[in-house]
Short mmCIF file of C-alpha atoms in Angstrom, two decimals:
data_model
loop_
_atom_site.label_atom_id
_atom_site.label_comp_id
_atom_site.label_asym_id
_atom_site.label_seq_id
_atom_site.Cartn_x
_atom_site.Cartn_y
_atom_site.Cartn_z
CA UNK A 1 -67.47 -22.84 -15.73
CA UNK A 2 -65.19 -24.62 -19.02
CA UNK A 3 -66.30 -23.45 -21.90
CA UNK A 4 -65.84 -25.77 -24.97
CA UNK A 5 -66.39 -24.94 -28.40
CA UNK A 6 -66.25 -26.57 -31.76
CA UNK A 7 -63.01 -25.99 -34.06
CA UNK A 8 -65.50 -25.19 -36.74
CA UNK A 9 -67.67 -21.74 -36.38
CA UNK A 10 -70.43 -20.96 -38.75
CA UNK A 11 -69.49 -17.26 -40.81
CA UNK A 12 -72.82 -15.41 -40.75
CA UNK A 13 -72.06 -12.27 -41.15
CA UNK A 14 -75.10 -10.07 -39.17
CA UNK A 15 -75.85 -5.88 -40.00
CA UNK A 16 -76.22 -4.13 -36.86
CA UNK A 17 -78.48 -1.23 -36.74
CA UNK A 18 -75.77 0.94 -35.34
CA UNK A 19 -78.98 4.30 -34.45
CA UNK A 20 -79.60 3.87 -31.11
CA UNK A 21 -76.29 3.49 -29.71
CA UNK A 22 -75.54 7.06 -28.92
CA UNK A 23 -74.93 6.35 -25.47
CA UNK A 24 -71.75 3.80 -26.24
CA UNK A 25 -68.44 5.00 -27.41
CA UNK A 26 -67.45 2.65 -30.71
CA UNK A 27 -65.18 -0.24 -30.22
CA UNK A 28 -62.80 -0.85 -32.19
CA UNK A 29 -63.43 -4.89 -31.69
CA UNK A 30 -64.05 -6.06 -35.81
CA UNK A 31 -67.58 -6.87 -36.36
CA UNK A 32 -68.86 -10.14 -35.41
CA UNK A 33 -68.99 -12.70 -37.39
CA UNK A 34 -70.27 -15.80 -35.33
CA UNK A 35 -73.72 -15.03 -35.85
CA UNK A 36 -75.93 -18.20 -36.43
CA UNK A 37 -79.02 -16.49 -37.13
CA UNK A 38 -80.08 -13.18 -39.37
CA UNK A 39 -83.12 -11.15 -37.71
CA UNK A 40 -86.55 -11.96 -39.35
CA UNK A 41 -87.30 -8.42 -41.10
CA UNK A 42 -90.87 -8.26 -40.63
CA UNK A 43 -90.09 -8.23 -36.79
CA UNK A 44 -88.49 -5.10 -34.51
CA UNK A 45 -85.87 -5.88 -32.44
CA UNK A 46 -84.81 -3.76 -29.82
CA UNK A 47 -81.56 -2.86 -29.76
CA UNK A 48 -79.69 -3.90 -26.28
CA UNK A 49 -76.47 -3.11 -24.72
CA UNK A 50 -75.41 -5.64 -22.33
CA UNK A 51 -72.58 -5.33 -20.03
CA UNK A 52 -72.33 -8.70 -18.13
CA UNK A 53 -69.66 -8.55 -14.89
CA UNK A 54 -67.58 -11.77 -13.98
CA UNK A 55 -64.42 -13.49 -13.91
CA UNK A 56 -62.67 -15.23 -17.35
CA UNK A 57 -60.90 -18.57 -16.73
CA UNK A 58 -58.49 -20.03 -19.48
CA UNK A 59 -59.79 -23.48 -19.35
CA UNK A 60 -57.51 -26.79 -20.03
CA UNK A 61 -59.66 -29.71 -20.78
CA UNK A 62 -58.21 -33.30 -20.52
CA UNK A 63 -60.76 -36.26 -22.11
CA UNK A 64 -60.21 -39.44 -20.18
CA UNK A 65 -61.83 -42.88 -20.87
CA UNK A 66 -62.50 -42.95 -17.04
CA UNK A 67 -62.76 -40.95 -13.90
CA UNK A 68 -58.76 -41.48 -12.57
CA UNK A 69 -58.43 -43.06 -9.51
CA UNK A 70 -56.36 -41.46 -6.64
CA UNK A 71 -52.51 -41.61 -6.84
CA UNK A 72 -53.03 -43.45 -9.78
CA UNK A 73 -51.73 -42.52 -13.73
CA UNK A 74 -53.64 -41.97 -16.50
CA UNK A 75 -53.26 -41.53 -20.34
CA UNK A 76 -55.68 -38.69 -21.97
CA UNK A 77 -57.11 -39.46 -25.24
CA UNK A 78 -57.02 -35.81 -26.19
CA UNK A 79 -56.50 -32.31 -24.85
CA UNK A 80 -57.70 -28.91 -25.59
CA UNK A 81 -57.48 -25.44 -24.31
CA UNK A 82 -60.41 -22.61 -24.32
CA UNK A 83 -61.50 -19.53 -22.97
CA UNK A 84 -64.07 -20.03 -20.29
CA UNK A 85 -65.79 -18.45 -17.32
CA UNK A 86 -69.29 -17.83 -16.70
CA UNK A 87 -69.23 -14.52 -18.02
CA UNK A 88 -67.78 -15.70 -21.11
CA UNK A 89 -70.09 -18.49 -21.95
CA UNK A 90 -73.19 -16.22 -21.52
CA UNK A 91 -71.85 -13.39 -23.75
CA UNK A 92 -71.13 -16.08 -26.16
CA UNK A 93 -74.97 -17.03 -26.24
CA UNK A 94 -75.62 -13.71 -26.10
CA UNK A 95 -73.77 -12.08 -29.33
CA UNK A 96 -75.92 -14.58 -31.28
CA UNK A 97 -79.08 -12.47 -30.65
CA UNK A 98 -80.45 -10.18 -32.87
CA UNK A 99 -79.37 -5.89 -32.47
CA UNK A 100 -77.48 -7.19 -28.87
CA UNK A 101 -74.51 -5.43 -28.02
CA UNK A 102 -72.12 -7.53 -25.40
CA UNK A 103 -69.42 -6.08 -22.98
CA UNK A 104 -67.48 -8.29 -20.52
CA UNK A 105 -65.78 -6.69 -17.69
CA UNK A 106 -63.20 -9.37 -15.91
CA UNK A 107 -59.89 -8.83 -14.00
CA UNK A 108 -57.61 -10.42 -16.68
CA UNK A 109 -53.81 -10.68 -17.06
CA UNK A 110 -51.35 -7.88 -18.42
CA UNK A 111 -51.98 -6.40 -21.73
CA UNK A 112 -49.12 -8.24 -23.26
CA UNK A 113 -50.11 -12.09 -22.47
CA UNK A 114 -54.17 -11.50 -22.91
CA UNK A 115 -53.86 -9.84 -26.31
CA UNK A 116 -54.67 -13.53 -27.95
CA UNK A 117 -57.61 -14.05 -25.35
CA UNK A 118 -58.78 -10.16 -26.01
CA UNK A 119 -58.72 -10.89 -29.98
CA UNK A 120 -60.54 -14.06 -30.16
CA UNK A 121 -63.33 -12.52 -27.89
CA UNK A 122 -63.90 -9.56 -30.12
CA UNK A 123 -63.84 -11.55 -33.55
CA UNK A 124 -66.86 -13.09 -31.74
CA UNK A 125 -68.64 -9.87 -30.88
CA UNK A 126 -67.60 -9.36 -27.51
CA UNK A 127 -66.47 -5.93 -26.35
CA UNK A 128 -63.21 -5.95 -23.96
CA UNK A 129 -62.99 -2.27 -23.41
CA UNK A 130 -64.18 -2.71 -20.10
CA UNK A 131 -61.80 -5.76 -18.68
CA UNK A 132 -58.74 -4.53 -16.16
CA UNK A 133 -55.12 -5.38 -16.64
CA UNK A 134 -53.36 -7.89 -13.99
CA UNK A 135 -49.89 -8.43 -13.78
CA UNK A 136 -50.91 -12.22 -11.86
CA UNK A 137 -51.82 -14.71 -14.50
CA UNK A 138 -54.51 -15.40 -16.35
CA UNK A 139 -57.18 -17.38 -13.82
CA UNK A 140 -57.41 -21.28 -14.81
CA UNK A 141 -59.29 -24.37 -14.76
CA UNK A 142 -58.97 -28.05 -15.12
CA UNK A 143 -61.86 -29.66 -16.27
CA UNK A 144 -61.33 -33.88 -16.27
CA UNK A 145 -63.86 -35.19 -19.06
CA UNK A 146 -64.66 -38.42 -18.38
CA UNK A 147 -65.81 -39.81 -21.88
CA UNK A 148 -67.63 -43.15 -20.28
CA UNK A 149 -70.09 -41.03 -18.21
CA UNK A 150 -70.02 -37.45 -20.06
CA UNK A 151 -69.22 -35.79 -16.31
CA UNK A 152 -67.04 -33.04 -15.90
CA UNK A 153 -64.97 -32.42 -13.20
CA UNK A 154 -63.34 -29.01 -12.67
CA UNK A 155 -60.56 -27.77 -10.53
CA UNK A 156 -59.86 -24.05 -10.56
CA UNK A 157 -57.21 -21.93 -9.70
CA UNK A 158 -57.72 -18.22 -8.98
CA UNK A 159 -55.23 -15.20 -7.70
CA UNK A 160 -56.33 -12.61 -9.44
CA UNK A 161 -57.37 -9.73 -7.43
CA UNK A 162 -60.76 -8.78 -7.94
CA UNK A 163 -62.95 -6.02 -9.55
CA UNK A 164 -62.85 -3.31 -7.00
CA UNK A 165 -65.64 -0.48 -6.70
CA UNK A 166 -63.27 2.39 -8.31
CA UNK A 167 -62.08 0.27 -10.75
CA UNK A 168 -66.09 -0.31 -11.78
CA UNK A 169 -66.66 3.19 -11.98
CA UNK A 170 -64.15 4.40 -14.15
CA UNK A 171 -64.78 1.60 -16.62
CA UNK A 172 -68.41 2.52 -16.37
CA UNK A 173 -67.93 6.35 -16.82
CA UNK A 174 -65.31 6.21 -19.78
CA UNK A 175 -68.18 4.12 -21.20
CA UNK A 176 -70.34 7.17 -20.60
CA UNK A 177 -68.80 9.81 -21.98
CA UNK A 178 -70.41 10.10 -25.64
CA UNK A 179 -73.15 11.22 -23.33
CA UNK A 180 -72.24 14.88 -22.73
CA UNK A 181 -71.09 15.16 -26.35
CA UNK A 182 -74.51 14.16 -27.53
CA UNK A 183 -76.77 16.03 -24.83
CA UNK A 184 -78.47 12.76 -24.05
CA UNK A 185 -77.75 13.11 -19.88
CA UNK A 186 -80.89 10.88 -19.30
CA UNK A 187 -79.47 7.72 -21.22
CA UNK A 188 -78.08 4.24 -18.89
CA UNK A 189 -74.46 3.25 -20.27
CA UNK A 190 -76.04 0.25 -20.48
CA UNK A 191 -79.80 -1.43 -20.74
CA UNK A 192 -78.64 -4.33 -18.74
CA UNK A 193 -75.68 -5.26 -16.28
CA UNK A 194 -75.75 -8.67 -15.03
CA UNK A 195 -73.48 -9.75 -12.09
CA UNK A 196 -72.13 -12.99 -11.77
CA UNK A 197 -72.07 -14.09 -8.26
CA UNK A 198 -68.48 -13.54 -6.75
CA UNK A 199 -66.69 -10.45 -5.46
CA UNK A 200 -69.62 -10.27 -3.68
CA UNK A 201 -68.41 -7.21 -1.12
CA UNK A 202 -67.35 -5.10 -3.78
CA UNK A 203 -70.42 -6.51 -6.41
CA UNK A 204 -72.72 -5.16 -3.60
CA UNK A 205 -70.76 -1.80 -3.82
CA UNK A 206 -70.81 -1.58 -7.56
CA UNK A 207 -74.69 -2.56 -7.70
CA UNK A 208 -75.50 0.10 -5.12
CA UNK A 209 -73.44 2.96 -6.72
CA UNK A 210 -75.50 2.18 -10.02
CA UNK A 211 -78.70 2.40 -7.85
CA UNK A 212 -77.77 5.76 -6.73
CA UNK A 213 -76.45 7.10 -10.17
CA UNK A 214 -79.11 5.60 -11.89
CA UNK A 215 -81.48 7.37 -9.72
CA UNK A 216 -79.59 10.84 -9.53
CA UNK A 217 -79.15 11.13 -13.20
CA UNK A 218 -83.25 9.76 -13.83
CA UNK A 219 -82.20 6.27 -15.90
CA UNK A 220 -82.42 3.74 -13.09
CA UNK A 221 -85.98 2.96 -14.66
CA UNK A 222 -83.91 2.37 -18.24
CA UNK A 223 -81.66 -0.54 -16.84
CA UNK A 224 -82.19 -3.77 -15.42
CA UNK A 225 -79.87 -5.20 -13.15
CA UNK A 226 -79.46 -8.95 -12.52
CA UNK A 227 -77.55 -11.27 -10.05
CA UNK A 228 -76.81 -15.16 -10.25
CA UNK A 229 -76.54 -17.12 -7.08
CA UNK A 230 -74.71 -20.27 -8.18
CA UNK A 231 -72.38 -21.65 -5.49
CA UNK A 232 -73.72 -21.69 -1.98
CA UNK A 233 -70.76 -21.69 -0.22
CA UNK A 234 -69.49 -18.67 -1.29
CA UNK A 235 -69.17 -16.48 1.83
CA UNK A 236 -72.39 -13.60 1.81
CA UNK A 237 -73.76 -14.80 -1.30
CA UNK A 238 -77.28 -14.36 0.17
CA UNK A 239 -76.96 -10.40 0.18
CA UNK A 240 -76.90 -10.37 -3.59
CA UNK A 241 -80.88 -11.52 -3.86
CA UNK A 242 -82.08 -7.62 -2.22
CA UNK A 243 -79.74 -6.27 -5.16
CA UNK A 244 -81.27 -7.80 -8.26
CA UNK A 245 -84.33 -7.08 -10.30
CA UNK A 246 -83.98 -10.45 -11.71
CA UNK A 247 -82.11 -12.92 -9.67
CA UNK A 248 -81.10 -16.11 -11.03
CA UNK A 249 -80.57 -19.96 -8.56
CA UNK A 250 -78.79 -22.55 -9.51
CA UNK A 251 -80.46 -26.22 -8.23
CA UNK A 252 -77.68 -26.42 -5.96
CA UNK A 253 -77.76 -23.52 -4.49
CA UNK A 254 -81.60 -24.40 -3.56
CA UNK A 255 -80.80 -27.63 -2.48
CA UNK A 256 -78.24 -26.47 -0.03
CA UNK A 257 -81.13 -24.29 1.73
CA UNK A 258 -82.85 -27.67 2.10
CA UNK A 259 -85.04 -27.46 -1.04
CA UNK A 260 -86.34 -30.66 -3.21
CA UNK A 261 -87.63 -28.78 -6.06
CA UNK A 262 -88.17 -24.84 -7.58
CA UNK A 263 -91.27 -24.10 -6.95
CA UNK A 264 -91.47 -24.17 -2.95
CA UNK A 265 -87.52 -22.61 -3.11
CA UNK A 266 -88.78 -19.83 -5.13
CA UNK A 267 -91.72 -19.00 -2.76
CA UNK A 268 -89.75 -19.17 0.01
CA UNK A 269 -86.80 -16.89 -0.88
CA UNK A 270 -89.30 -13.96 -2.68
CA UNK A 271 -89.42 -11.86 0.72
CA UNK A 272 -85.61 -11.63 0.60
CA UNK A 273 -85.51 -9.93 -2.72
CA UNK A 274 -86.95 -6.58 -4.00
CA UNK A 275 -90.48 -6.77 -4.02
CA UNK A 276 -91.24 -6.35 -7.99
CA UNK A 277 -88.07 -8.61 -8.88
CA UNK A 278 -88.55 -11.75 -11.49
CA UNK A 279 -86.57 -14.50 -10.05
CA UNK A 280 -85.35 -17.97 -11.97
CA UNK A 281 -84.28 -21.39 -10.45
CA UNK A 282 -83.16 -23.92 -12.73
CA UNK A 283 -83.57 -27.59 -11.91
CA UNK A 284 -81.55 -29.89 -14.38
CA UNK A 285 -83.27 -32.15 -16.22
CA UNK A 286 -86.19 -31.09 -14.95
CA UNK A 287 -86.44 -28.11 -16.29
CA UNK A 288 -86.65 -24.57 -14.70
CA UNK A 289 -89.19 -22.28 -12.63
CA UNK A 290 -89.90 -18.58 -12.51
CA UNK A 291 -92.05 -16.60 -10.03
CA UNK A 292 -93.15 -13.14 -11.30
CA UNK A 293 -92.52 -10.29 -8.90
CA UNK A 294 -95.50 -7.89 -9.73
CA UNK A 295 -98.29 -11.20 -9.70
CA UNK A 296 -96.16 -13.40 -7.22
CA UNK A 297 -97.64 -16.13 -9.37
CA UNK A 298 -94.86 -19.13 -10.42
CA UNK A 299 -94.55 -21.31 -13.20
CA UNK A 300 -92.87 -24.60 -13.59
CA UNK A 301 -91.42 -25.71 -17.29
CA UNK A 302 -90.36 -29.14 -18.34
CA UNK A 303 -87.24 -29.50 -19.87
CA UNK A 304 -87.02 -30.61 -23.02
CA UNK A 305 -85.13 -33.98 -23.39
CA UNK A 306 -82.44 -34.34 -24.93
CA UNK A 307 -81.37 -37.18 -27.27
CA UNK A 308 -77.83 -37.67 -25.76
CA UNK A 309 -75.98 -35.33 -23.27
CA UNK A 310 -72.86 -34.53 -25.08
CA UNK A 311 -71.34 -31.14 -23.23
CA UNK A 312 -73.10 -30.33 -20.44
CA UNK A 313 -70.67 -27.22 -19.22
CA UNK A 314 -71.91 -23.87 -19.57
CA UNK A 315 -76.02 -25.16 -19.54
CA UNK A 316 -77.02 -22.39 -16.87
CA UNK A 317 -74.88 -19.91 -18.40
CA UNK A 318 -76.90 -20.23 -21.53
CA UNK A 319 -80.15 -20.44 -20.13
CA UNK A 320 -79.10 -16.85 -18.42
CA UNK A 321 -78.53 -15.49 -21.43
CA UNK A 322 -81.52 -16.30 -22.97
CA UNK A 323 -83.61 -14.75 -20.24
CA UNK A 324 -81.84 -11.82 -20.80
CA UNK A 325 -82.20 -11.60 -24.13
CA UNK A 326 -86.12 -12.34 -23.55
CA UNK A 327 -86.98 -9.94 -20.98
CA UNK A 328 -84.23 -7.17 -22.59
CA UNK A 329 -86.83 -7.49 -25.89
CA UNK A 330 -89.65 -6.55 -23.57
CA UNK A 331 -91.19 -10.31 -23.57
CA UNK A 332 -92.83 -11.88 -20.49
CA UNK A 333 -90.90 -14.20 -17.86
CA UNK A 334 -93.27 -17.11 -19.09
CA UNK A 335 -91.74 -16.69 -22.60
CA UNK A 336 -88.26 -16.14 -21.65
CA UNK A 337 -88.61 -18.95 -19.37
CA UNK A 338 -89.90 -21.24 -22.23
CA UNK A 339 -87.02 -20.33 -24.20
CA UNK A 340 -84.45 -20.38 -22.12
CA UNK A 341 -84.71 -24.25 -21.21
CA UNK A 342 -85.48 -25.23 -24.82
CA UNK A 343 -81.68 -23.23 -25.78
CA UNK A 344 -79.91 -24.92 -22.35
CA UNK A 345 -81.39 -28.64 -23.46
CA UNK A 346 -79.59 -27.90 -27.15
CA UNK A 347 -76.19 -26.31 -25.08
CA UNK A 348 -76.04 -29.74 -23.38
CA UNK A 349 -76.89 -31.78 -27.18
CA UNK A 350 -73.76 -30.19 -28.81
CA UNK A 351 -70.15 -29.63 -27.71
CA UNK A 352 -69.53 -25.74 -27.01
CA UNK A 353 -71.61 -22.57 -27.90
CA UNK A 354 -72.08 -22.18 -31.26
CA UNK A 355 -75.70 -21.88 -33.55
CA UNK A 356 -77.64 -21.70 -29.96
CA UNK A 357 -78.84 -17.86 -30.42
CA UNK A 358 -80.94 -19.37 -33.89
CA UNK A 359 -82.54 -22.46 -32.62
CA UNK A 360 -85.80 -20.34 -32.07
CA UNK A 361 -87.07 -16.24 -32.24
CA UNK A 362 -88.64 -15.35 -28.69
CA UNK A 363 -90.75 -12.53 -30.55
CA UNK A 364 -92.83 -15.29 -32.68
CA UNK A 365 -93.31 -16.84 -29.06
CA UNK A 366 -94.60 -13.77 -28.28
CA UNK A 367 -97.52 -13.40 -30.63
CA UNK A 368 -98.42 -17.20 -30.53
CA UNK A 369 -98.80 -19.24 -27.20
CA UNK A 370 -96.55 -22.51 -28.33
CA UNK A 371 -93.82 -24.44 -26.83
CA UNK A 372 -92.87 -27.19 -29.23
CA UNK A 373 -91.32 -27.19 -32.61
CA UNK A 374 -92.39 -29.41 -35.00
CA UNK A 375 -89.23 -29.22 -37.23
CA UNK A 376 -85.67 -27.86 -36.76
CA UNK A 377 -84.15 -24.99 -39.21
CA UNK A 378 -80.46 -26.26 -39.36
CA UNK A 379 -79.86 -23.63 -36.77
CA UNK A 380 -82.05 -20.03 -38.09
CA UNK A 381 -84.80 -18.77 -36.58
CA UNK A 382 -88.31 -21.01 -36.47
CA UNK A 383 -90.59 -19.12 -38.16
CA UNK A 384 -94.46 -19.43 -36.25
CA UNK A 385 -95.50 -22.22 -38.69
CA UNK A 386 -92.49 -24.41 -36.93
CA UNK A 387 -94.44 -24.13 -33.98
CA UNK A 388 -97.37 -26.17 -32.72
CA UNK A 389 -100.13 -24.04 -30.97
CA UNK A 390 -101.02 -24.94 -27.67
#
């Protein structure tokens, strides 16, 4: 859930094609300008607005030479603070994507002590117009980096009431309203909303009122809607996988239904979820697995290894965001799947979130069947003559 980032943030500055966004009210956010990537012009990108639903943590990371032993006192070597959540970390990935437009809708503090938070966010191409106002504090985590093994251990804290169904709405209509202006009554507010899996009572309200909006006003068809199920624990969790045209597992939410590996979890969980929905487990180290709702057919990639794990917080949120980013360009699961563990073995190379968007361009994937690159780019696109063919 930490997110950590390097002080240093490349300054790319990227031209949005602003022509299809008639269904989006302008933010005032500045434009972004921690690109790491420029779109490759002979390509079309589709332009995607992404509103992704979750809960931002301010994160206080301690790095320790070792894992502290109880009752026990111990000097850290360095400390540092950063913004963090799930929600955060993927619309960090996702900003670095070509003509994809980010919203993040949290439960934050008051207006006065998250104006920092709300500012950094939107120099990085986030939109905040659709996060709430609490007068509790900002939510927060611990994370203990333990420099010896690389693990981090995170302790959160969390009294922040949540998103509640009216609350969604209203965001969701004043989002809306350019709508009846321009005569466009047929357009989503948004081509994708992705849930992250908490709040589930009222995420399970908000899902279904977009169902039945959607439906009434003819754009279901135009917007996908995604759920993650990360922790097990977390009380009704399972009612989020009926709810989700794509529904993303984390290994250990698998494992706690008594699972050793994707595949067989995947299989075994597709008659609890819609019956066209593409669903994604991710397995560590050893890579990830998909199984395609309209063939039922599932497909296992390897992940990539990496040289040395240096930051591995934040790995799932970034292969999320790449699948989104896939599929929201019209690509198939295999390819997004492809991608998406090649970008999560680079998030857990490098400390924090930066240059991941440019490592590779999903529409080259598209045209050529490859997995591997033969060279790196120092962080743009890799052109099809990077790639080796399979």
């Amino acid at each position: 859930m930490g997110f950590l980032s390097s002080k240093k943030r490349s300054r790319v500055n990227l031209k949005v094609d602003e022509s299809k966004d008639s269904t989006h009210s302008r933010s005032s956010s500045p434009t972004p300008s921690t690109r790491s990537l420029s779109p490759n012009p002979s390509m079309h990108y589709r332009t995607t607005h992404t509103l992704i639903v979750g809960q931002i943590y301010n994160d206080i990371i301690l790095h320790v030479s070792h894992f502290p032993a109880e009752d026990t006192k111990l000097r850290a070597s360095s400390t540092e603070q950063r913004i963090g959540g799930n929600c955060v970390n993927t619309c960090r990935v996702l900003t670095q994507f070509p003509k994809t437009h980010v919203w993040c809708m949290s439960a934050i503090g008051s207006k006065e002590s998250s104006a920092g938070l709300l500012s950094e966010l939107e120099s990085n191409g986030i939109k905040m117009t659709t996060c709430l106002y609490r007068q509790s504090s900002m939510p927060s985590s611990y994370i203990i980096h333990n420099e010896a093994s690389g693990s981090r251990t995170i302790i959160s804290c969390n009294n922040t009431l949540e998103i509640t169904l009216d609350e969604f709405i209203r965001k969701i209509e004043m989002t809306s309203l350019t709508k009846s202006i321009q005569f466009d009554f047929n357009a989503a507010p948004f081509t994708w909303v992705h849930f992250e899996g908490r709040n589930i009572s009222e995420a399970l309200l908000q899902i279904r009122w977009l169902e039945t909006k959607g439906q009434k006003e003819n754009w279901r068809s135009k917007m996908t809607i995604s759920v993650e199920l990360e922790k097990p624990d977390r009380q009704d969790i399972d009612l989020l996988m009926s709810n989700g045209d794509v529904v993303f597992f984390s290994k250990i939410f698998a494992q706690a239904r008594g699972f050793n590996n994707a595949n067989d979890f995947l299989e075994a969980v597709k008659p609890d979820c819609k019956p066209e929905s593409t669903l994604f487990c991710t397995w560590g180290e050893y890579g990830a697995a998909c199984l395609e709702g309209k063939t039922g057919h599932v497909e296992q990639v390897k992940a990539i290894k990496a040289d040395s794990v240096v930051d591995s917080v934040g790995a799932g949120d970034t292969f999320i965001a790449s699948v989104i980013y896939c599929l929201g360009q019209g690509l198939s699961a295999t390819i997004a799947l492809r991608v998406a563990c090649e970008t999560a073995t680079q998030k857990v190379s490098q400390l924090g979130f930066d240059n991941l968007g440019g490592r590779i361009d999903p529409l080259y994937l598209d045209k050529i069947n490859v997995i591997k690159p033969k060279a790196s780019n120092d962080g743009r696109w890799l052109s099809a003559d990077s790639y080796r063919v399979l």
